[in-house]
Amino acid sequence: MKIDNALLQKLENLSSLKISNEKREDVIKQLSEIVEFVENLGEMDLDNEETTFTTIAGGTPLREDIPNVNPNIIQTILANAPLSENSFFVVPKIIE
Amino acid sequence: MITLKEALKLPKEEISNLRADLKRVIQEKKNIGAYVEQLTCKPISEYGEGIPVAIKDNIQVTGWEVTSGSNILQGYIAPYNATVIDNILKNGLAPFGRTNMDEFAMGSSTESSFYGKTLNPHNLKCVPGGSSGGSAAAVAGGMAIAALGSDTGGSIRQPAAFCGCVGMKPTYGKVSRYGLGAYSSSLDQIGPITQNVEDAAILYDIIAGHECRDSTSANIVHVKVGESLNPDRKMTIAVIENYLEDASLEVKAKMIDAIKVLEKEGHKIIYRNFINSKYDIATYYVIATAEASANLSRYDGVRYGNRAPSDNLKEMFRKSRSDGFGEEVKRRILLGTFVLSSGYYDAYYIKAQKARHFIKAQYEEIFKEAELIFMPVTPTTAFEFGSKSDPLEMYLSDIYTISLNLAGLPGISVPIGKDSKGLPIGGQLISKAYAEQDLFDGAMSLERALR
Amino acid sequence: MQFEVVIGLEVHAQLNTKTKIFCSCPTSFGHEPNTNVCSVCLGLPGALPVLNKETVKKSIAFGTAINAKVNKKSIFNRKNYFYPDLPKGYQISQFEIPIVEGGEIYIDFEDGSKKRIGVTRAHLEEDAGKNIHHGSVSYVDLNRAGTPLLEIVSEPDMRSSEEAVLYLKKLHAILRYLDISDANMQEGSFRCDANVSIRPKGETKLYTRAEIKNLNSFKFIQKAIDYEVERQSNAWEDGVYERDVVQETRLYDTEKNETRSMRGKEDSAEYRYFPDPDLLPVVIPDDMMSECTKIPELPDQKRDRFVSEHGIKEYDANVITSSVEMARFYEAMISAGAGAKMSVTWLTVELQGRLVNGTNIVTSPVDAIKLASLVKRIEDGTISGKAGKDVLDYLMQNSIDVDEAIEKLGLKQVSDDGAICAIIDEVIGAHGNKVVEYNAGKVQLFGFFVGQVMKQSKGSANPNKVNDLLKQKLDS
């Protein structure tokens, strides 16, 4: 599977990244190489295998519905936030 | 350097001397760059007064700048302690210094850190391994009594092997990930990097245990291994033959010596084979990058860390992330995004999860006949800086460590000798899930026999 | 061209748990910004989600209420996209295997007929925070981030805006009866999106649908759907359907009563769903399943019971059960001994008509016990129905009990036969000629006599008694 510039653009949009123009060719080449490598999985006979998403058995633990807040956490975060005002995080608007 | 076991016996008054001495050594050996503070010329980060343990820069310590070796987290101050930190504090230890790492734990040489490189104490032209290169270099370089690292595809075991110290990865779920900046959620584990096997067992006992704030934490009571270490146990150990064949001549030679030593100790050695390790690597790089691509989406410049200013929200996201992340991280995010996107999800992601099942089953087969598996940690000894410029080439150096993470098994890297240039070589023992007692007993036996 | 309308509805209901779905922060409304937040819902490095048990229990109750399959095992997935109110850069939701699948809700029309609306699924997910736009910036408050949501998706079974509103009202009532959500549209705990498409009558395939968002009242939902149907039909008839009707999100403008395209937002956003590796599958323990499938009586069941046990009309029973608060009020009146039919009237007409300026059944100055007492006093003849209205007016303004009010207003009705007969005799005596005319066949004079008796008694005579006794006297 070859990665091309159009696919790279799509991936950039989905992941909010931008590869600079000088690096694009290299990145496309590297990604293509890696994708081609991982395609070796096609050589394995996996039709009858289960999928293993985790090695932990059982169901997800269920937490009791009891409130608990540590105000120190938000104080530290707001104090060091890139931009905050009156306890809000501030971000620029979307411009179409 | 005093061992962890010895340090734990020290009277309280001597601990502050210990800490002061360590600060001095860290300053003297600044050039190694094992600690972020050595690279940024800042005083060693501290918390509490206990026996100092070096902490990899992706583990949260309240009040510390914890950045996963990345530009994007510059300015982020951790507001809470990871579970492992609370655990060490309860046991007379204290986090002491942030160790350098590959950015977001993605790498095998610590070269991708925002702060610059860490040198291998045995040969300053060589890498210390990664991603926990700083922790391993600190311990091996006499700058730490013990350290915590994290291991997703070998990031504790490989640097331990390259630096000639002990590095252990627990069974997935035995040590909580709460407070570990996530790379790949179903593979990440925190583990000890120490001067010897017993110290690793002691530190492992301290950090292990169930954590109710972590849904992937194994819900079993931790039974301490350190109190019943038995190096005299005789076990059946399976050597993976085809892996041995793929290693470099010097690694292979030292492995063969170690096998002989184990036989002499009375262990039974059997020989088995695994599937070609290229499938392990393919499986890992699909799963780990997929999970990472989502785990790193929270780094968007909105609430914390380094934001690239812009008038436009979309631009702000893009620029913050593109400027904030290094090349390798961006590559893996793109790859992970690719394997999860529609049209490719079944062909790559689902297929890899099936391969993972296969790999896990492969181990279970062997454990029907043996208590331990013995194989190399790395195909070669520490390579020189800049010698692996191709990402794929770098990935292929993980062939022996990766499958354990996929199977969720515990493993330990024990020094088994040096190559002709004096670079350390590590041997890797693996046990069944939750059988860390077997693992440590076997490692104690190996270590003692080699002494 | 005859068109058929195809409507599917998606409702996001906030569950009324005490804490968020994946962390122990309190769920909140209207608090100071960023006060109910923690490492988990701030998306800090190293934070991990742990599922709130109550969200599972409430989902089981909902699945049971709509006759759906509650999946013993379901999976949480990550839905990936970037937005400032989404701290992790992904929302934890459910995709392929939701907790509830395949249910139904019945809607009731005024003529008594019913229609079954299918519910495709209901799944658990976390809410995002709030983004407040202000000039060139946005202010982000994450108090709401992580609040548990149940996303309820209907089959595209509705064929009119009226059906859509009936479905939503019934769904709303179910959520309130189960008490699993405040389901308050104004506060944002009951959010509706409508998927609207049209097709030539008789066809069965589904054409392009538009998703309408920003609908926060039943009235606007109806209007928005009507507008959209007209827009799409016009486009078809004008031959510009392909150009003007595309799969997109549209916002409803309440001022202009029109829907507008939100093009510019990523319509075909690719979410790259995959199972969340920080969570394990949701597995419902057997004891929880049997405990939570025992749910309280639902609107339809209550309605049916009121009809069969109390003998009230189905139409009235539907009105009474349309909200859990009204149903409870009515039941309390019955328990206090008031008759069913009168309770219906006095609750749905007399009291309801007097609840103004923001008061409602729950905040009514006249509670169920009081209203029941009033009804009983009418039933036992102490006061007339007409007097009852005056008493109710008085009770709305004054904190006093029913009997005291009746005394104070002097509205006790005279029911004593002897007293009434005395007045009748007086009236008959005073209007002898009219009696003759009545007996000769002018029966409409009966009303005149009744009026005279009532006037003589200053309105306090029991009208029923007057009728009976007057008839007796005149016909004898």
Tab-separated table of N, CA and C in Angstrom, chain B residues 285-384:
chain	number	residue	atom	x	y	z
B	285	TYR	N	3.756	-2.365	15.925
B	285	TYR	CA	3.711	-1.016	15.361
B	285	TYR	C	2.339	-0.633	14.849
B	286	VAL	N	1.463	-1.610	14.631
B	286	VAL	CA	0.080	-1.249	14.295
B	286	VAL	C	-0.673	-0.887	15.569
B	287	ILE	N	-0.595	-1.759	16.574
B	287	ILE	CA	-1.366	-1.540	17.796
B	287	ILE	C	-0.866	-0.325	18.580
B	288	ALA	N	0.439	-0.261	18.797
B	288	ALA	CA	0.987	0.824	19.615
B	288	ALA	C	0.740	2.183	18.974
B	289	THR	N	0.937	2.292	17.666
B	289	THR	CA	0.747	3.599	17.036
B	289	THR	C	-0.737	3.973	16.992
B	290	ALA	N	-1.602	2.967	16.826
B	290	ALA	CA	-3.039	3.261	16.822
B	290	ALA	C	-3.451	3.851	18.168
B	291	GLU	N	-3.070	3.160	19.238
B	291	GLU	CA	-3.435	3.659	20.566
B	291	GLU	C	-2.776	5.003	20.845
B	292	ALA	N	-1.528	5.140	20.463
B	292	ALA	CA	-0.808	6.393	20.700
B	292	ALA	C	-1.443	7.548	19.954
B	293	SER	N	-1.907	7.301	18.740
B	293	SER	CA	-2.467	8.404	17.943
B	293	SER	C	-3.644	9.031	18.684
B	294	ALA	N	-4.396	8.218	19.438
B	294	ALA	CA	-5.509	8.765	20.222
B	294	ALA	C	-5.029	9.304	21.567
B	295	ASN	N	-4.089	8.583	22.214
B	295	ASN	CA	-3.602	9.030	23.519
B	295	ASN	C	-2.939	10.390	23.457
B	296	LEU	N	-2.354	10.724	22.311
B	296	LEU	CA	-1.649	12.005	22.196
B	296	LEU	C	-2.534	13.130	21.673
B	297	SER	N	-3.813	12.847	21.453
B	297	SER	CA	-4.709	13.898	20.963
B	297	SER	C	-4.995	14.935	22.035
B	298	ARG	N	-4.788	14.563	23.294
B	298	ARG	CA	-5.069	15.534	24.364
B	298	ARG	C	-4.055	16.682	24.370
B	299	TYR	N	-2.934	16.488	23.671
B	299	TYR	CA	-1.919	17.541	23.612
B	299	TYR	C	-2.282	18.487	22.472
B	300	ASP	N	-3.142	19.458	22.840
B	300	ASP	CA	-3.684	20.348	21.823
B	300	ASP	C	-3.446	21.816	22.145
B	301	GLY	N	-2.690	22.096	23.203
B	301	GLY	CA	-2.369	23.473	23.559
B	301	GLY	C	-3.489	24.233	24.246
B	302	VAL	N	-4.607	23.564	24.549
B	302	VAL	CA	-5.748	24.294	25.127
B	302	VAL	C	-5.592	24.521	26.632
B	303	ARG	N	-5.325	23.432	27.366
B	303	ARG	CA	-5.405	23.523	28.818
B	303	ARG	C	-4.043	23.571	29.502
B	304	TYR	N	-3.025	23.022	28.892
B	304	TYR	CA	-1.708	22.967	29.531
B	304	TYR	C	-0.634	22.787	28.475
B	305	GLY	N	0.599	22.967	28.887
B	305	GLY	CA	1.714	22.742	27.963
B	305	GLY	C	1.967	23.944	27.065
B	306	ASN	N	2.619	23.645	25.974
B	306	ASN	CA	3.148	24.654	25.079
B	306	ASN	C	2.160	24.972	23.956
B	307	ARG	N	1.654	26.185	23.884
B	307	ARG	CA	0.705	26.535	22.833
B	307	ARG	C	1.365	27.461	21.820
B	308	ALA	N	1.169	27.169	20.552
B	308	ALA	CA	1.648	28.074	19.499
B	308	ALA	C	0.548	29.099	19.265
B	309	PRO	N	0.838	30.379	19.467
B	309	PRO	CA	-0.231	31.372	19.365
B	309	PRO	C	-0.781	31.454	17.943
B	310	SER	N	-2.084	31.718	17.862
B	310	SER	CA	-2.734	31.887	16.561
B	310	SER	C	-4.078	32.554	16.782
B	311	ASP	N	-4.609	33.183	15.718
B	311	ASP	CA	-5.938	33.808	15.823
B	311	ASP	C	-7.022	32.811	15.508
B	312	ASN	N	-6.600	31.677	14.974
B	312	ASN	CA	-7.539	30.729	14.396
B	312	ASN	C	-7.392	29.401	15.119
B	313	LEU	N	-8.490	28.858	15.617
B	313	LEU	CA	-8.435	27.643	16.430
B	313	LEU	C	-7.759	26.476	15.718
B	314	LYS	N	-8.179	26.219	14.500
B	314	LYS	CA	-7.627	25.068	13.769
B	314	LYS	C	-6.121	25.219	13.594
B	315	GLU	N	-5.713	26.456	13.277
B	315	GLU	CA	-4.285	26.716	13.115
B	315	GLU	C	-3.561	26.498	14.420
B	316	MET	N	-4.192	26.913	15.516
B	316	MET	CA	-3.577	26.766	16.835
B	316	MET	C	-3.321	25.295	17.147
B	317	PHE	N	-4.331	24.461	16.861
B	317	PHE	CA	-4.151	23.025	17.093
B	317	PHE	C	-2.980	22.516	16.269
B	318	ARG	N	-3.027	22.831	14.996
B	318	ARG	CA	-2.048	22.281	14.066
B	318	ARG	C	-0.633	22.718	14.395
B	319	LYS	N	-0.507	24.022	14.640
B	319	LYS	CA	0.820	24.565	14.873
B	319	LYS	C	1.370	24.094	16.223
B	320	SER	N	0.529	24.091	17.250
B	320	SER	CA	0.991	23.637	18.567
B	320	SER	C	1.508	22.216	18.483
B	321	ARG	N	0.745	21.371	17.805
B	321	ARG	CA	1.126	19.967	17.723
B	321	ARG	C	2.311	19.750	16.780
B	322	SER	N	2.322	20.444	15.660
B	322	SER	CA	3.410	20.240	14.703
B	322	SER	C	4.730	20.785	15.233
B	323	ASP	N	4.678	21.920	15.930
B	323	ASP	CA	5.897	22.477	16.534
B	323	ASP	C	6.256	21.699	17.794
B	324	GLY	N	5.245	21.235	18.509
B	324	GLY	CA	5.480	20.625	19.818
B	324	GLY	C	5.986	19.195	19.778
B	325	PHE	N	5.573	18.447	18.748
B	325	PHE	CA	6.000	17.051	18.637
B	325	PHE	C	7.214	16.922	17.732
B	326	GLY	N	8.105	15.968	18.062
B	326	GLY	CA	9.256	15.696	17.196
B	326	GLY	C	8.879	14.795	16.030
B	327	GLU	N	9.875	14.514	15.178
B	327	GLU	CA	9.623	13.757	13.938
B	327	GLU	C	9.066	12.358	14.187
B	328	GLU	N	9.681	11.641	15.111
B	328	GLU	CA	9.265	10.254	15.337
B	328	GLU	C	7.834	10.198	15.867
B	329	VAL	N	7.520	11.096	16.787
B	329	VAL	CA	6.163	11.119	17.347
B	329	VAL	C	5.154	11.422	16.251
B	330	LYS	N	5.463	12.407	15.409
B	330	LYS	CA	4.538	12.738	14.321
B	330	LYS	C	4.360	11.555	13.386
B	331	ARG	N	5.464	10.883	13.080
B	331	ARG	CA	5.381	9.722	12.198
B	331	ARG	C	4.443	8.674	12.771
B	332	ARG	N	4.601	8.379	14.077
B	332	ARG	CA	3.786	7.330	14.682
B	332	ARG	C	2.331	7.750	14.795
B	333	ILE	N	2.074	9.022	15.043
B	333	ILE	CA	0.687	9.479	15.083
B	333	ILE	C	0.044	9.296	13.704
B	334	LEU	N	0.770	9.666	12.656
B	334	LEU	CA	0.227	9.522	11.299
B	334	LEU	C	-0.024	8.059	10.977
B	335	LEU	N	0.915	7.219	11.352
B	335	LEU	CA	0.766	5.787	11.096
B	335	LEU	C	-0.439	5.242	11.848
B	336	GLY	N	-0.545	5.604	13.124
B	336	GLY	CA	-1.672	5.150	13.934
B	336	GLY	C	-3.004	5.629	13.389
B	337	THR	N	-3.029	6.874	12.929
B	337	THR	CA	-4.244	7.429	12.337
B	337	THR	C	-4.611	6.632	11.087
B	338	PHE	N	-3.594	6.283	10.322
B	338	PHE	CA	-3.814	5.511	9.100
B	338	PHE	C	-4.457	4.153	9.390
B	339	VAL	N	-3.870	3.402	10.327
B	339	VAL	CA	-4.382	2.036	10.539
B	339	VAL	C	-5.767	2.009	11.171
B	340	LEU	N	-6.209	3.141	11.739
B	340	LEU	CA	-7.554	3.186	12.312
B	340	LEU	C	-8.580	3.760	11.357
B	341	SER	N	-8.124	4.322	10.263
B	341	SER	CA	-9.092	5.028	9.415
B	341	SER	C	-9.904	4.051	8.579
B	342	SER	N	-11.053	4.519	8.146
B	342	SER	CA	-12.004	3.619	7.503
B	342	SER	C	-11.415	3.098	6.214
B	343	GLY	N	-11.675	1.824	5.993
B	343	GLY	CA	-11.090	1.187	4.826
B	343	GLY	C	-9.832	0.428	5.185
B	344	TYR	N	-9.187	0.853	6.271
B	344	TYR	CA	-7.931	0.187	6.645
B	344	TYR	C	-8.028	-0.501	7.996
B	345	TYR	N	-9.062	-0.157	8.768
B	345	TYR	CA	-9.209	-0.649	10.142
B	345	TYR	C	-9.157	-2.183	10.211
B	346	ASP	N	-9.925	-2.844	9.362
B	346	ASP	CA	-9.933	-4.314	9.405
B	346	ASP	C	-8.629	-4.898	8.909
B	347	ALA	N	-8.112	-4.323	7.851
B	347	ALA	CA	-6.908	-4.884	7.241
B	347	ALA	C	-5.681	-4.744	8.119
B	348	TYR	N	-5.633	-3.704	8.926
B	348	TYR	CA	-4.435	-3.486	9.731
B	348	TYR	C	-4.715	-3.686	11.211
B	349	TYR	N	-5.598	-2.856	11.789
B	349	TYR	CA	-5.794	-2.881	13.228
B	349	TYR	C	-6.379	-4.199	13.723
B	350	ILE	N	-7.459	-4.650	13.122
B	350	ILE	CA	-8.089	-5.903	13.550
B	350	ILE	C	-7.159	-7.078	13.302
B	351	LYS	N	-6.500	-7.052	12.167
B	351	LYS	CA	-5.569	-8.134	11.857
B	351	LYS	C	-4.472	-8.198	12.923
B	352	ALA	N	-3.953	-7.063	13.308
B	352	ALA	CA	-2.885	-7.029	14.309
B	352	ALA	C	-3.383	-7.573	15.643
B	353	GLN	N	-4.642	-7.284	16.008
B	353	GLN	CA	-5.173	-7.790	17.277
B	353	GLN	C	-5.333	-9.309	17.229
B	354	LYS	N	-5.534	-9.831	16.030
B	354	LYS	CA	-5.608	-11.285	15.887
B	354	LYS	C	-4.208	-11.883	15.985
B	355	ALA	N	-3.254	-11.207	15.361
B	355	ALA	CA	-1.865	-11.677	15.431
B	355	ALA	C	-1.409	-11.680	16.886
B	356	ARG	N	-1.871	-10.691	17.629
B	356	ARG	CA	-1.529	-10.589	19.042
B	356	ARG	C	-2.011	-11.815	19.806
B	357	HIS	N	-3.202	-12.256	19.478
B	357	HIS	CA	-3.748	-13.444	20.124
B	357	HIS	C	-2.878	-14.656	19.818
B	358	PHE	N	-2.462	-14.710	18.577
B	358	PHE	CA	-1.598	-15.804	18.135
B	358	PHE	C	-0.281	-15.807	18.914
B	359	ILE	N	0.297	-14.615	19.039
B	359	ILE	CA	1.587	-14.475	19.729
B	359	ILE	C	1.451	-14.855	21.202
B	360	LYS	N	0.377	-14.440	21.804
B	360	LYS	CA	0.118	-14.772	23.216
B	360	LYS	C	-0.022	-16.281	23.379
B	361	ALA	N	-0.760	-16.886	22.453
B	361	ALA	CA	-0.982	-18.331	22.527
B	361	ALA	C	0.320	-19.100	22.360
B	362	GLN	N	1.184	-18.532	21.537
B	362	GLN	CA	2.490	-19.149	21.304
B	362	GLN	C	3.279	-19.278	22.599
B	363	TYR	N	3.256	-18.219	23.397
B	363	TYR	CA	3.932	-18.246	24.699
B	363	TYR	C	3.276	-19.271	25.606
B	364	GLU	N	1.940	-19.272	25.607
B	364	GLU	CA	1.231	-20.187	26.506
B	364	GLU	C	1.572	-21.643	26.192
B	365	GLU	N	1.780	-21.928	24.926
B	365	GLU	CA	2.182	-23.288	24.529
B	365	GLU	C	3.483	-23.678	25.217
B	366	ILE	N	4.459	-22.772	25.108
B	366	ILE	CA	5.781	-23.064	25.681
B	366	ILE	C	5.709	-23.168	27.197
B	367	PHE	N	4.878	-22.360	27.818
B	367	PHE	CA	4.790	-22.401	29.281
B	367	PHE	C	4.100	-23.653	29.790
B	368	LYS	N	3.587	-24.460	28.885
B	368	LYS	CA	3.052	-25.757	29.320
B	368	LYS	C	4.209	-26.691	29.679
B	369	GLU	N	5.371	-26.384	29.068
B	369	GLU	CA	6.511	-27.273	29.294
B	369	GLU	C	7.626	-26.661	30.111
B	370	ALA	N	7.616	-25.353	30.277
B	370	ALA	CA	8.722	-24.688	30.973
B	370	ALA	C	8.191	-23.592	31.875
B	371	GLU	N	8.963	-23.299	32.962
B	371	GLU	CA	8.550	-22.179	33.823
B	371	GLU	C	9.072	-20.849	33.295
B	372	LEU	N	10.204	-20.911	32.633
B	372	LEU	CA	10.822	-19.682	32.148
B	372	LEU	C	11.231	-19.827	30.692
B	373	ILE	N	11.338	-18.705	30.041
B	373	ILE	CA	11.897	-18.640	28.685
B	373	ILE	C	13.139	-17.766	28.771
B	374	PHE	N	14.171	-18.138	28.038
B	374	PHE	CA	15.411	-17.363	28.051
B	374	PHE	C	15.750	-16.971	26.625
B	375	MET	N	15.929	-15.683	26.403
B	375	MET	CA	16.332	-15.251	25.070
B	375	MET	C	17.106	-13.944	25.157
B	376	PRO	N	17.738	-13.523	24.058
B	376	PRO	CA	18.492	-12.266	24.112
B	376	PRO	C	17.543	-11.099	24.361
B	377	VAL	N	18.109	-9.978	24.787
B	377	VAL	CA	17.303	-8.759	24.913
B	377	VAL	C	17.359	-7.988	23.599
B	378	THR	N	18.572	-7.899	23.070
B	378	THR	CA	18.765	-7.134	21.835
B	378	THR	C	19.634	-7.932	20.869
B	379	PRO	N	19.502	-7.704	19.572
B	379	PRO	CA	20.335	-8.428	18.614
B	379	PRO	C	21.813	-7.988	18.634
B	380	THR	N	22.032	-6.737	19.064
B	380	THR	CA	23.405	-6.224	19.108
B	380	THR	C	23.624	-5.492	20.430
B	381	THR	N	24.860	-5.061	20.642
B	381	THR	CA	25.107	-4.191	21.786
B	381	THR	C	24.781	-2.758	21.370
B	382	ALA	N	24.999	-1.804	22.321
B	382	ALA	CA	24.621	-0.420	22.051
B	382	ALA	C	25.261	0.090	20.763
B	383	PHE	N	24.430	0.685	19.906
B	383	PHE	CA	24.953	1.203	18.637
B	383	PHE	C	25.349	2.665	18.799
B	384	GLU	N	26.030	3.179	17.809
B	384	GLU	CA	26.507	4.558	17.898
B	384	GLU	C	25.412	5.554	17.584
